[in-house]
Each structure stands twice: as structure tokens, then as C-alpha cells.
Amino acid sequence: MESIQTKKPTTTAAKRRFVNASIAYIFLLPWLIGLLGFTMWPFIQSFYLSLTQSTLHSTTFVGLDNYLRMFSDERFWKSLQVTTKYVMLSVPLKLAMALFVAMLLYKASISMTFYRTLFYLPSLIGGSIAVAVMWRKIFGLDGLWNSLLGKFGIQGKEWLGQPDYALYLLVLLVVWQFGSSMVIFLAGLKNVPGDMYEAAMIDGAGPVKRFIKITLPLISPIILFNLILQTIGSFQVFTQGYVITKGGPMDETLFSVLYIYELAFKQQQMGYASAISWMLLVVIAIVTAVVFLTSKRWVFYENDMKGGH
Amino acid sequence: MTMRLPLAVLKHVMLIALSLCMIYPILWLLLGSFKANNEIFTVSSFWPSEFIWSNYAKGWSAVPGFTFANFFLNSMMISLLVVAGSIISCCLVAFPFARMTFPLKRLWFSVLLGTLMLPGQVLLIPRYVIFSDIGWINTYLPLVVPAFLATNVFFVYLMIQFMRGIPRELDEAAIVDGCGPFRTFLLILLPNCKPVIYTVAIFSFLWSWDDYFEQLLYLNEVRKFTVQLALQMFVDNAAQIQWGSLFAMSILSILPPMLVFFFAQKHFVEGVATSGIK
């Protein structure tokens, strides 16, 4: 009698758990299908492809040949070098600019909304073809920049056609779009408690010292978050290189994804292109890991503060 | 206090100078869309000597056989479908992660976080192969269907974080009143998720509107082209480019994101600030 009484609730509880789990999985279904079909399966497939010689219609297994081929492929090394340079320049510059302007803005309460809107605009449209076209025409031979230089008697050039300048002009285009990061920093700065500044000012700390000792540590988690996302994103830059400079001049803007695109979709070398995309994945993983590991030294979490000292 | 005044002036001078640098290219593009070819590329004529409105009419039909109306409709349809798909799928998927217990929850959540960091470029080629195998090349399906399957994990993550912040007392009250998970989701959580839904809507619209790479990969027929593809074709094909008309179409192409931005500015800034997205 007793056993029945205790048994009955557990079976209904088990049943309820089962029903609940089923409902949960019904909710998850779209994501699970997408995960398996459009993420997991392609991920595995991508690695398999990297071990083959493939076009859309035929596949032959070649083992590690593609990876070996990379070592003697000058364009691969060039693309990796160009991409790394682009990331190393554009991400820190953009974030520094965003932080600097956010510092200028965050106390100016009345004009802030106005400036914030203005500085955000380039980020809003930055990825579009319209902006690419615009950049091409600003730094073209008969472009705006040359016409400005002409005012000072300086002979212009086709700047985007110069191997020494092209990459930097694309970096400039990204730095121009610092607004999005700035908005994030502004939100972070709002959370820095004002009394900390007052205390520091009483102690006689100047603006630079206050920035280094208070502001920077307190927003370091936001900097880290931005740094990681921007780095992963920048390694995969495509549109600017494809539309503005077409990878040129002399492969100076041949970003990795651009090279992958060219190999896979123009030359039908999907296997080799997959191998390169795996190589790029490894590079991104290493760089991200390094950022994470070093972050322990410079990222400051508020719990540390409450903990002691 | 007397020391601080020059500093404040300096700050504002810097801000104004910077604003001019930031906005000058866009203004140049806008004013250029009303200028004749030879006038665009001279600094001295910032303001058009004469507003040539016909640049817009010419640009509108610059792609032979089509007008930009066609491309705008295509882009708009794709973007709106992506918005709808993202909202529906992300809300659904976030709910069990935020509110229910189910087997393997921890595992699935770590998978979710893992795919959040996964660089999409590595999926590029096999995805293309898959879409090609099922005959989706040159259709809008590769651009739209993934949105309905919550492939933009970032939005899901955002939604989960937001739902977790909604007080649990609300759905406990609903459960006491006899609501099951479905009704709790529809009647309690969804209405409270409005801010994050705005964020997802705005950013999925902007990203799919500005996206060029995927459209380039999957669409081959001019009839199916989006605004971005049409613009690019405009630049590449015309031997004698009418820059004024090209600029005019460029301005029109950035108009929808601008409008979204100005009308939803409050949600926009909130969204960027709280979520840390671009």
C-alpha cells in the first residue's frame, strides 16, 4: 500500500519531466536543425574537403597534400601576412579612437546625443557597396583627395593603386567606422562610479593618472570583449578588399578570405581553399587564445576589487 | 575654474573638427549625386553649381532591362524575411535555455557558446556545396532559410541573457494560474522581451541589407539581384560611368539603414550599448 502511494507521484513526476523535456526540445528544434545542417555538418565537411582535391562535381582524396602545398604557395603567405597586418593595425587603431572620442564625449551631456549620432553614421553604412564606391572615388586618380592635395601644389597619384598605400587606406576606412565601438565604450563609462574620480582628485591625481588608474581598469572587460569580437571579425574581412581594390595592387590587399573565394569559386579548387580556411581558423584561434591568456594580466574584474586590498 | 575653460573649448574644437572629417565623405557623396561628372571631383565646388535631379532618374534605370525598383524590392524582401526569421527562431530557442530544465542543457549551451566564436569563413565552401546539392543556388533560400533556423547565434545568446533578466515571479504566477510552457512563453515572456526583439530586428535588418558576400555567392541572375549587387554591377560594367547617377543610387541604397536608424534610434543605442554588437 505504502509503496504504491510513493510510486504513483514519481511516475507522474517522471512523466511531467518527460513532457517538459519534449516541449523544450520542440522550442529548440529550429536551432538544432540549423546547428546540425548548417553548422556542424559543414564544419566536418570542410575538414574533409581540405584533405581532397574538389570541384563542385568531383572529389578525390589527397591526404595532407593541400596543407603541404600551402608552404610553397607564395600567395598564401602573402595573404596571411596582409590579413594579419590589417588586423593588427585596424583593430587597435579603431578601438583607441573609439575610446578617445568616448572619453571626450561622456561628460558633455547636452551635445552627446548629437555627436553620438554623427559618429555612428559611418558604422551604420560602412559595409555597404555605396561606401566602397565612395572610398574608391575619394582616393582615385581624379578623386577628392588628389584635388585637395592639388590645392597645396602636390602631385596626386592613384592612391589605391599604390602597393605602399592601398592597405592603409582600407585600414583608414575601418577606423572611420569607430562609432559602434564608441557607443559601447560610452555605455561602459557611464557605469564608472563618479565618487572614485572625486576621491582620486582629492588625492591630487591629474586627468592622465585618473584615466590610467581608474577609467582604464574599470572598462577593461569591455575592451577585451571588443578586442576579441573585432579581431575575429577583421580576420574575415572580404568586401572592402574585393570591391575597392580587388585584392591588388600586387596582392597587397589579398585578404585570406578573398584568396579563399578566388580559389574556391573562380578556380574551382575547393579542396585547397578549404585547407586554407582551416589554416585561417587555426591562426584566429591562436590569436584569440593569446588575447585571452594575456587578458588575465590587464583585465580587471570588479570582484577583484571587492575581494581585498 | 579659469584653467578649465580653454580645455573645454579645445575639446569642442576637436569634436567639431572630427565631426567634419567623419561626415564630409557622406556629404560629398550626397551633394555629388546632384552634380555633373566633371564637377564631382573638384574640391572647390563643394555645393553643386546646379542641382541635376536627372542623375536620379538616369541611375534608376542604369542597369539595362531593369530599374532599381526591382533591386530594392528584392533586397527589401530578403531583409524583411531575415528579420522575421531571426525574431521567431531566436525567441523560440532562447526560451528553454532561459527558463526550462531539460536533459543535456549544459552541453547544448556550451555548443551554442562555441559556435558563437566560430569564424564563419570555415563554413563557407561546404555550405555552398550543400546549397548547390539541394538546388538552392540562384534562389533566395540560402540567404533567408538560415535565419529561420537561428544560425545567427549571437542573437540567440542576446535573447537568452535578456530573458534571464526578467523576474521569474512573473512566470511562476502564470504557472500557478495554470499556464503551460507555451502560454507562459507567449503571454509572459514575449511581451517583456520587446527591447531585445527590437535589437534583433534592427541588426538583422542592417546586416542582411548591407551583406554583400553571401548575395554575391548565391545570386547569379540580374533579375534576382539585390541593391548591393546591382550597385556593384553598375560600377563594373559601364565603360563611361555617370558618376552622378552612381552616387545617386548609392545614396538611395544607404537610405533604408539610415531611416531605420533615425526612427529607432532609442532602441538602437540601447541595443548597441547593452549587447556590445556592431
Coordinates of C-alpha atoms in Angstrom, one line a residue, chain B:
Chain B
M1 CA 38.0 77.1 -12.8
T2 CA 39.7 79.6 -15.2
M3 CA 42.0 76.8 -16.3
R4 CA 39.2 74.6 -17.3
L5 CA 37.6 76.9 -19.8
P6 CA 40.3 76.7 -22.5
L7 CA 40.3 73.0 -22.1
A8 CA 36.6 72.8 -22.7
V9 CA 37.0 75.0 -25.8
L10 CA 39.8 72.8 -27.0
K11 CA 37.6 69.7 -26.5
H12 CA 34.8 71.2 -28.5
V13 CA 37.0 72.4 -31.3
M14 CA 38.4 68.9 -31.6
L15 CA 34.9 67.3 -31.6
I16 CA 33.7 69.7 -34.3
A17 CA 36.8 69.1 -36.4
L18 CA 36.4 65.4 -36.1
S19 CA 32.7 65.5 -36.9
L20 CA 33.6 67.4 -40.1
C21 CA 36.1 64.7 -41.1
M22 CA 33.6 62.0 -40.3
I23 CA 30.7 63.4 -42.2
Y24 CA 32.5 65.1 -45.1
P25 CA 32.7 61.9 -47.2
I26 CA 29.0 61.2 -46.8
L27 CA 28.1 64.8 -47.6
W28 CA 30.3 64.7 -50.6
L29 CA 28.5 61.6 -51.8
L30 CA 25.2 63.2 -51.3
L31 CA 26.0 66.5 -53.0
G32 CA 27.9 64.6 -55.7
S33 CA 24.7 62.9 -56.6
F34 CA 23.4 66.2 -57.9
K35 CA 26.5 67.2 -59.8
A36 CA 27.7 66.8 -63.3
N37 CA 30.6 64.4 -63.9
N38 CA 33.3 67.0 -64.2
E39 CA 32.2 68.8 -61.1
I40 CA 32.2 66.0 -58.6
F41 CA 35.9 65.6 -58.3
T42 CA 36.9 69.2 -57.6
V43 CA 37.2 70.4 -54.0
S44 CA 36.4 73.9 -55.0
S45 CA 32.8 73.1 -55.9
F46 CA 31.5 71.6 -52.7
W47 CA 28.0 72.8 -53.4
P48 CA 26.6 71.8 -56.8
S49 CA 26.5 74.8 -59.1
E50 CA 23.2 73.4 -60.4
F51 CA 21.2 70.6 -58.9
I52 CA 20.9 67.9 -61.6
W53 CA 17.9 65.8 -60.4
S54 CA 18.0 63.8 -63.6
N55 CA 21.0 61.9 -62.1
Y56 CA 18.5 60.0 -60.0
A57 CA 16.2 59.2 -63.0
K58 CA 19.2 58.0 -65.0
G59 CA 20.6 56.0 -62.2
W60 CA 17.3 54.4 -61.5
S61 CA 17.3 52.7 -65.0
A62 CA 21.1 52.4 -65.4
V63 CA 21.1 48.6 -65.4
P64 CA 19.9 47.6 -68.8
G65 CA 16.5 46.0 -68.8
F66 CA 15.7 46.7 -65.1
T67 CA 15.0 49.6 -62.8
F68 CA 16.4 49.9 -59.3
A69 CA 12.8 49.3 -58.1
N70 CA 13.3 45.7 -58.9
F71 CA 16.5 45.5 -56.8
F72 CA 15.1 47.4 -53.9
L73 CA 12.1 45.1 -53.8
N74 CA 14.5 42.1 -53.8
S75 CA 16.6 43.5 -51.0
M76 CA 13.7 44.5 -49.0
M77 CA 12.0 41.1 -49.3
I78 CA 15.2 39.3 -48.3
S79 CA 15.9 41.6 -45.3
L80 CA 12.3 41.5 -44.0
L81 CA 12.3 37.7 -44.2
V82 CA 15.6 37.6 -42.4
V83 CA 14.2 39.9 -39.7
A84 CA 11.1 37.8 -39.3
G85 CA 13.1 34.6 -39.3
S86 CA 15.6 35.8 -36.7
I87 CA 13.0 37.1 -34.4
I88 CA 10.8 34.0 -34.4
S89 CA 13.6 31.4 -34.2
C90 CA 15.7 33.3 -31.7
C91 CA 12.8 33.8 -29.3
L92 CA 11.8 30.2 -29.5
V93 CA 15.3 28.9 -28.9
A94 CA 16.2 31.2 -26.1
F95 CA 13.1 30.3 -24.1
P96 CA 14.1 26.8 -22.9
F97 CA 17.7 27.9 -22.3
A98 CA 16.5 30.7 -20.1
R99 CA 13.5 29.1 -18.3
M100 CA 13.2 25.3 -18.6
T101 CA 15.2 22.3 -17.4
F102 CA 15.8 19.6 -19.9
P103 CA 18.4 16.8 -20.5
L104 CA 21.8 17.9 -22.0
K105 CA 21.0 21.6 -21.3
R106 CA 24.6 22.4 -20.3
L107 CA 26.0 20.6 -23.2
W108 CA 23.8 22.4 -25.7
F109 CA 24.6 25.7 -24.1
S110 CA 28.3 25.2 -24.4
V111 CA 27.8 24.2 -28.0
L112 CA 25.9 27.4 -28.5
L113 CA 28.7 29.5 -27.0
G114 CA 31.3 27.6 -29.1
T115 CA 29.5 28.4 -32.3
L116 CA 29.3 32.0 -31.3
M117 CA 33.0 32.3 -31.6
L118 CA 33.4 30.1 -34.7
P119 CA 34.6 32.1 -37.7
G120 CA 32.0 31.7 -40.4
Q121 CA 34.6 31.6 -43.2
V122 CA 35.4 28.0 -42.4
L123 CA 31.8 27.0 -43.3
L124 CA 31.7 29.0 -46.5
I125 CA 32.7 26.3 -49.0
P126 CA 30.8 23.3 -47.6
R127 CA 27.7 25.4 -47.2
Y128 CA 27.9 26.4 -50.8
V129 CA 28.3 22.7 -51.8
I130 CA 25.3 21.8 -49.7
F131 CA 23.1 24.5 -51.1
S132 CA 24.3 23.6 -54.6
D133 CA 23.4 19.9 -53.9
I134 CA 19.9 20.7 -52.9
G135 CA 19.4 23.1 -55.8
W136 CA 19.3 26.3 -53.9
I137 CA 21.8 28.3 -55.9
N138 CA 20.4 31.3 -57.5
T139 CA 17.5 31.4 -55.1
Y140 CA 16.9 33.5 -52.0
L141 CA 16.7 30.4 -49.8
P142 CA 20.4 30.3 -48.7
L143 CA 20.1 33.9 -47.6
V144 CA 16.8 33.5 -45.8
V145 CA 16.3 30.0 -44.5
P146 CA 19.3 30.0 -42.1
A147 CA 17.7 33.0 -40.3
F148 CA 14.7 30.9 -39.6
L149 CA 16.9 28.2 -38.1
A150 CA 18.6 30.6 -35.6
T151 CA 22.0 30.3 -37.3
N152 CA 22.9 33.8 -36.0
V153 CA 23.8 32.5 -32.6
F154 CA 24.7 36.0 -31.4
F155 CA 21.0 36.9 -31.4
V156 CA 20.1 33.8 -29.5
Y157 CA 22.7 34.5 -26.9
L158 CA 21.5 38.0 -26.5
M159 CA 17.9 36.9 -26.1
I160 CA 18.8 34.2 -23.5
Q161 CA 20.7 36.9 -21.5
F162 CA 17.8 39.2 -21.7
M163 CA 15.1 36.5 -20.8
R164 CA 17.2 35.5 -17.7
G165 CA 16.9 39.1 -16.5
I166 CA 13.1 39.0 -16.5
P167 CA 11.8 38.3 -13.0
R168 CA 10.9 34.7 -12.5
E169 CA 7.9 35.6 -10.3
L170 CA 6.1 36.6 -13.4
D171 CA 6.1 33.2 -15.0
E172 CA 5.6 31.5 -11.6
A173 CA 2.4 33.4 -11.3
A174 CA 1.4 32.3 -14.7
I175 CA 2.1 28.7 -13.9
V176 CA 0.0 29.0 -10.7
D177 CA -2.8 30.3 -12.9
G178 CA -2.5 27.2 -15.0
C179 CA -0.4 28.3 -17.9
G180 CA 1.8 25.7 -19.6
P181 CA 5.2 26.5 -21.1
F182 CA 3.7 27.6 -24.4
R183 CA 1.3 30.1 -22.9
T184 CA 3.9 31.3 -20.4
F185 CA 6.2 31.9 -23.4
L186 CA 3.6 33.7 -25.4
L187 CA 1.8 35.7 -22.7
I188 CA 4.5 36.5 -20.2
L189 CA 8.0 36.3 -21.7
L190 CA 7.4 37.6 -25.2
P191 CA 5.7 40.9 -24.2
N192 CA 8.6 41.5 -21.8
C193 CA 11.2 40.9 -24.4
K194 CA 10.3 43.8 -26.6
P195 CA 13.6 45.7 -26.2
V196 CA 15.7 42.8 -27.2
I197 CA 13.4 41.9 -30.0
Y198 CA 13.9 45.5 -31.4
T199 CA 17.6 45.0 -31.2
V200 CA 17.5 41.7 -33.1
A201 CA 15.1 43.2 -35.6
I202 CA 17.3 46.3 -36.2
F203 CA 20.6 44.5 -36.5
S204 CA 19.4 41.6 -38.6
F205 CA 17.9 44.1 -41.0
L206 CA 21.0 46.1 -41.2
W207 CA 23.3 43.2 -41.6
S208 CA 21.3 41.5 -44.3
W209 CA 20.8 44.8 -46.1
D210 CA 24.5 45.5 -46.2
D211 CA 25.6 42.0 -46.7
Y212 CA 27.4 41.6 -50.0
F213 CA 29.4 38.4 -49.8
E214 CA 26.6 35.9 -49.5
Q215 CA 24.5 37.6 -52.1
L216 CA 27.5 37.6 -54.4
L217 CA 27.9 33.9 -53.8
Y218 CA 24.3 32.7 -54.2
L219 CA 22.7 35.0 -56.7
N220 CA 23.6 34.8 -60.4
E221 CA 20.7 36.3 -62.3
V222 CA 20.4 40.0 -62.7
R223 CA 16.7 39.8 -62.2
K224 CA 17.3 38.4 -58.7
F225 CA 20.0 40.9 -57.8
T226 CA 19.9 42.9 -54.6
V227 CA 20.7 46.6 -54.3
Q228 CA 24.3 45.9 -53.3
L229 CA 24.9 43.6 -56.2
A230 CA 23.2 46.0 -58.7
L231 CA 25.4 48.9 -57.5
Q232 CA 28.5 46.8 -57.9
M233 CA 27.4 45.8 -61.4
F234 CA 26.8 49.5 -62.2
V235 CA 30.4 50.3 -61.2
D236 CA 31.9 47.3 -63.1
N237 CA 30.0 47.3 -66.3
A238 CA 29.6 50.9 -67.5
A239 CA 32.6 52.0 -69.6
Q240 CA 31.7 55.6 -69.2
I241 CA 30.3 55.8 -65.7
Q242 CA 28.0 58.6 -65.0
W243 CA 29.3 59.2 -61.5
G244 CA 26.5 61.5 -60.6
S245 CA 23.9 58.7 -61.2
L246 CA 26.1 56.1 -59.4
F247 CA 26.3 58.4 -56.4
A248 CA 22.5 59.0 -56.6
M249 CA 21.9 55.2 -56.4
S250 CA 24.5 54.9 -53.7
I251 CA 22.6 57.5 -51.6
L252 CA 19.3 55.6 -52.2
S253 CA 21.0 52.3 -51.1
I254 CA 22.0 53.7 -47.8
L255 CA 18.7 55.3 -47.2
P256 CA 16.9 52.3 -45.6
P257 CA 19.5 51.8 -42.9
M258 CA 19.5 55.5 -42.2
L259 CA 15.7 55.5 -41.9
V260 CA 15.8 52.5 -39.6
F261 CA 18.5 54.3 -37.6
F262 CA 16.7 57.6 -37.2
F263 CA 13.3 56.1 -36.4
A264 CA 14.6 53.5 -34.0
Q265 CA 17.4 55.5 -32.5
K266 CA 16.4 55.0 -28.9
H267 CA 16.3 51.2 -29.3
F268 CA 19.3 51.3 -31.4
V269 CA 21.6 52.9 -28.9
E270 CA 20.2 50.8 -26.1
G271 CA 20.8 47.7 -28.2
V272 CA 24.4 48.5 -29.0
A273 CA 25.2 49.6 -25.5
T274 CA 23.7 46.6 -23.7
S275 CA 24.8 43.9 -26.1
G276 CA 28.0 45.2 -27.5
I277 CA 27.3 44.5 -31.1
K278 CA 28.4 46.5 -34.0

